[in-house]
PDB file of C-alpha atoms in Angstrom:
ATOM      1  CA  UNK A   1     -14.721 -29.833-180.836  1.00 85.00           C
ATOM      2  CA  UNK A   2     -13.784 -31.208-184.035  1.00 90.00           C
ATOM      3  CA  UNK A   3     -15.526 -30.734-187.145  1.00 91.00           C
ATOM      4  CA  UNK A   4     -14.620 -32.014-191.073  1.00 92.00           C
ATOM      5  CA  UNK A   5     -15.422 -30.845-194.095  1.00 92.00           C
ATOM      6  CA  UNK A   6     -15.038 -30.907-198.168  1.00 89.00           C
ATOM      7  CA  UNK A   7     -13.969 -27.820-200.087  1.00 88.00           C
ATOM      8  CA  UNK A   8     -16.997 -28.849-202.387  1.00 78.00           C
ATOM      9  CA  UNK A   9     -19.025 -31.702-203.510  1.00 79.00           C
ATOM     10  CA  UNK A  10     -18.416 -35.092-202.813  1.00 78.00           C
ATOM     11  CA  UNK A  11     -18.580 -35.944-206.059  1.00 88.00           C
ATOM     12  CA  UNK A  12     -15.388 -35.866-208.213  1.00 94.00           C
ATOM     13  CA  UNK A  13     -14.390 -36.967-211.778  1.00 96.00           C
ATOM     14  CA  UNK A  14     -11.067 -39.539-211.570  1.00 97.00           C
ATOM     15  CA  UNK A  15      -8.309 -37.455-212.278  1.00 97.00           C
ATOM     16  CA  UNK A  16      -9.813 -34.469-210.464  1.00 96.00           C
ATOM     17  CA  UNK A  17      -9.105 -32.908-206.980  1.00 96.00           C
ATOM     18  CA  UNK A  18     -10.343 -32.587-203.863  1.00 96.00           C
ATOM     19  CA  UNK A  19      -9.421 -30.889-200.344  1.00 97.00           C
ATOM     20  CA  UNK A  20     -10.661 -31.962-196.949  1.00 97.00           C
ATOM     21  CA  UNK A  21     -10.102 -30.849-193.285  1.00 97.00           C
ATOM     22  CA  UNK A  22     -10.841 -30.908-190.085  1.00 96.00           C
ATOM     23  CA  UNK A  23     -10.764 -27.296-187.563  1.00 95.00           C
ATOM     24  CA  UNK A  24     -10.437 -27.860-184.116  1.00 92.00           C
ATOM     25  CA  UNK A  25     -12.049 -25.188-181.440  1.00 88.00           C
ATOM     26  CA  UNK A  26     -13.142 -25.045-177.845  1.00 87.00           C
ATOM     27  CA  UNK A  27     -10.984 -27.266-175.417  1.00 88.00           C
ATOM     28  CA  UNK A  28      -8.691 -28.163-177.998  1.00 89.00           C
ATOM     29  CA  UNK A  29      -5.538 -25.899-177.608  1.00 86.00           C
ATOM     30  CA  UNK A  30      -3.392 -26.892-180.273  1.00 91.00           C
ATOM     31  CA  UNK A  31      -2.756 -30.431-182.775  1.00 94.00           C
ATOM     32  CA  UNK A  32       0.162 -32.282-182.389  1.00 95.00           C
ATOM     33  CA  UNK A  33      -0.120 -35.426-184.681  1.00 96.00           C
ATOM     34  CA  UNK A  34      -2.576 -36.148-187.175  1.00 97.00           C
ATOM     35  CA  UNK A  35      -3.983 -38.962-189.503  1.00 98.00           C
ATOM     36  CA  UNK A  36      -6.601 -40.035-192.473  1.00 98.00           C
ATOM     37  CA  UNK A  37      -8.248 -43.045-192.374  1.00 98.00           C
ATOM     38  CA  UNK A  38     -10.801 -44.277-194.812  1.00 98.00           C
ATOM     39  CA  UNK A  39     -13.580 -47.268-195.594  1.00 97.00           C
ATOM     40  CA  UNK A  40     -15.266 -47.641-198.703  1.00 96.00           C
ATOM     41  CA  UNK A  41     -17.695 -50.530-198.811  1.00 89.00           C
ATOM     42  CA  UNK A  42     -17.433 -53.613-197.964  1.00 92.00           C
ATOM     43  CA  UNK A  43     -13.458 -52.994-197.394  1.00 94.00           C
ATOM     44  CA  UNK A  44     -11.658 -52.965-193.806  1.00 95.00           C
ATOM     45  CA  UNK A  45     -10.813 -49.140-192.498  1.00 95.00           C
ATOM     46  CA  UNK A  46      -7.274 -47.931-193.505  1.00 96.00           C
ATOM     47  CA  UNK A  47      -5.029 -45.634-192.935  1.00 97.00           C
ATOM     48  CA  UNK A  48      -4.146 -43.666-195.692  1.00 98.00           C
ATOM     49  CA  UNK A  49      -2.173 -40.524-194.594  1.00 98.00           C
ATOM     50  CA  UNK A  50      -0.456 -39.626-191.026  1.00 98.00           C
ATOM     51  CA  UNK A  51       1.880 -36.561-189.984  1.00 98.00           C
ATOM     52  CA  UNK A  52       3.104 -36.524-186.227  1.00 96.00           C
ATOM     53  CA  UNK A  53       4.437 -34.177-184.068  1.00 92.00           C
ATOM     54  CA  UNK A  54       7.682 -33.339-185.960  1.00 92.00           C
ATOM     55  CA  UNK A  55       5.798 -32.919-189.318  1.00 94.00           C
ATOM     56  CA  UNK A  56       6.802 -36.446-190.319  1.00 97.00           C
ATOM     57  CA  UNK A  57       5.315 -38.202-192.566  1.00 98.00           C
ATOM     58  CA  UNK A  58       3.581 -41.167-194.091  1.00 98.00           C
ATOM     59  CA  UNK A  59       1.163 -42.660-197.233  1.00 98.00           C
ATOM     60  CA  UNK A  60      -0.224 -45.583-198.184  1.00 98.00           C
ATOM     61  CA  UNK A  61       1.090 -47.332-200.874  1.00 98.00           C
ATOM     62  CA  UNK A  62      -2.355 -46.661-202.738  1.00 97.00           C
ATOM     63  CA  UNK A  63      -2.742 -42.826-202.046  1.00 98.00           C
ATOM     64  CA  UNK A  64       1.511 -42.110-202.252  1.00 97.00           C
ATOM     65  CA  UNK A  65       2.132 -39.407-204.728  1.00 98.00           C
ATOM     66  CA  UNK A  66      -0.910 -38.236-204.969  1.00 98.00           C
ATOM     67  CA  UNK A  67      -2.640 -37.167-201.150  1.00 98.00           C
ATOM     68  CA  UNK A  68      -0.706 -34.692-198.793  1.00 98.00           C
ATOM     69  CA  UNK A  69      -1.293 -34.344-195.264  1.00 98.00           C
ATOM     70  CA  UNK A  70      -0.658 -31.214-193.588  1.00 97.00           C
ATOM     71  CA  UNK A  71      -1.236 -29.193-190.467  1.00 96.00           C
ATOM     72  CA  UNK A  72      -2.173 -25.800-190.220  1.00 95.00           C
ATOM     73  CA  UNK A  73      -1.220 -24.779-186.785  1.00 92.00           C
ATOM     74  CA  UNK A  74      -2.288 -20.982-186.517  1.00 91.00           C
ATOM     75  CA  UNK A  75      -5.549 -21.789-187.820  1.00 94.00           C
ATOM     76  CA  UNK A  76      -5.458 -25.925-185.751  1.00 94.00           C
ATOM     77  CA  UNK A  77      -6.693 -26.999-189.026  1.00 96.00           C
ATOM     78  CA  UNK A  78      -5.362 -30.518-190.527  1.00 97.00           C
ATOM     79  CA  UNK A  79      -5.829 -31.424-194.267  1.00 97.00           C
ATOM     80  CA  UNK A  80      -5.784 -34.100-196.686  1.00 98.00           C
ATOM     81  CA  UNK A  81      -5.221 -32.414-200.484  1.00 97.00           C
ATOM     82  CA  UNK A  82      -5.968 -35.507-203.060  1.00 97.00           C
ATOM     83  CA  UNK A  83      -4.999 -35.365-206.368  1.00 97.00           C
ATOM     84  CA  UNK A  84      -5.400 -37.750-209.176  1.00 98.00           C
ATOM     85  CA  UNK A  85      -8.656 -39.082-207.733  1.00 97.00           C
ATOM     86  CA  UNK A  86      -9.002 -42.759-208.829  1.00 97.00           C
ATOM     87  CA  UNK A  87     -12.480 -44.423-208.434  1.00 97.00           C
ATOM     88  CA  UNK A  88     -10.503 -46.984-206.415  1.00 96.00           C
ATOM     89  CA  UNK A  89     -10.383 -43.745-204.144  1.00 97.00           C
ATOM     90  CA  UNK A  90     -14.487 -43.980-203.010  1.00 97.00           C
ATOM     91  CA  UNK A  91     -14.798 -44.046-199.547  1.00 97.00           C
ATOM     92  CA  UNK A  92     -15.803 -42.382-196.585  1.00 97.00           C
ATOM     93  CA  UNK A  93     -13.035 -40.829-195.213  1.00 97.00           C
ATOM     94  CA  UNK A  94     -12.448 -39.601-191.619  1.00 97.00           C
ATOM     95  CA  UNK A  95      -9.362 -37.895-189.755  1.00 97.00           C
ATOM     96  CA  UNK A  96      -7.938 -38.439-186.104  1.00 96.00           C
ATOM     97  CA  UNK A  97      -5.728 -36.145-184.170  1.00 96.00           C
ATOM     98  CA  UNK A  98      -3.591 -36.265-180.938  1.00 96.00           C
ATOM     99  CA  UNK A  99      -4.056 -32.249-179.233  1.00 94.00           C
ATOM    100  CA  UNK A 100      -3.201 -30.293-176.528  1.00 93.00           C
ATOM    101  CA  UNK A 101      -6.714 -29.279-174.225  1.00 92.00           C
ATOM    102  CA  UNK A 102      -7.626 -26.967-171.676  1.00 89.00           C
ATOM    103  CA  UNK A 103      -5.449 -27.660-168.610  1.00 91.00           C
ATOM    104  CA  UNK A 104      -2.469 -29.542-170.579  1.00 91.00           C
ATOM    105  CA  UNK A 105      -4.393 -32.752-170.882  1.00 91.00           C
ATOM    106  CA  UNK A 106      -3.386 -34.681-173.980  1.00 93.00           C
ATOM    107  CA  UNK A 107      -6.623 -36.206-176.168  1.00 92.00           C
ATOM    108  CA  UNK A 108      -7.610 -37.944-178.988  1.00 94.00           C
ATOM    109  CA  UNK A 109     -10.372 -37.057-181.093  1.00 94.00           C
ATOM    110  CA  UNK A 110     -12.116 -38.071-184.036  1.00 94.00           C
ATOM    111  CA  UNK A 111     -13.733 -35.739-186.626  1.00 94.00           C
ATOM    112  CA  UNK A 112     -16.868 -36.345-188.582  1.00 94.00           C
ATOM    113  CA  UNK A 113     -16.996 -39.100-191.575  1.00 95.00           C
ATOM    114  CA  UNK A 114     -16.744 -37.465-194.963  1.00 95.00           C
ATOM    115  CA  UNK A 115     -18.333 -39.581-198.232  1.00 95.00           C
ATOM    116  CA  UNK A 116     -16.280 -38.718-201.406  1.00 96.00           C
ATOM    117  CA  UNK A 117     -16.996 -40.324-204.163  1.00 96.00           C
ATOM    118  CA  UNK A 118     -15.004 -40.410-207.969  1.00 96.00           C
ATOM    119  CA  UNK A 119     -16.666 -41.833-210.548  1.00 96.00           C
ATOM    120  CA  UNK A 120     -14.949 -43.034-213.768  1.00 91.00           C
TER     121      UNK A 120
END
């Protein structure tokens, strides 16, 4: 399983903060690479944020400076910290990983979308 959440509302003032992530459990042993897409309306999906295996990473122009990915591998928790929320920022936003299950099988799985929303 794979499961994503907000540290509180989904509604932020621009220039405020905001943490998400995403906790695997059951078959998924461990999270190798990770990334955060997004889609507000009536825009095309994009990837924002991505980390792989060797805790590389990389931004989108829009987000760079101000999101960090990260991985958490005791707890096999990813997260996206945003800073400097911008109402440009208003999507829902939803994070992918590459992991390790039960029985060495690589996966890919995608967590539950997340609406955050920054209003001006």
């Amino acid at each position: 399983r794979f499961s994503c959440r907000r540290s509180g509302g989904g509604l932020v003032q621009a220039g405020g903060s905001l943490r998400l992530s995403c906790a695997a459990s059951g078959s998924i042993f461990s999270i190798n690479s990770s990334g955060w897409h997004r889609q507000a309306p009536g825009k095309q999906r994009e990837l924002v944020a991505a980390i792989t295996s060797g805790g590389s990473t990389k931004y989108a122009d829009s987000v760079m400076g101000r999101f960090t990915i990260s991985i958490d591998h005791a707890k096999n928790t990813v997260y996206l910290q945003m800073n400097s929320l911008k109402p440009e920022d208003t999507a829902v936003y939803y994070c992918n990983v590459e992991a390790i299950q039960i029985g060495w099988r690589r996966g890919d799985f995608w967590g539950n979308g997340t609406q955050v929303t920054v209003s001006s």
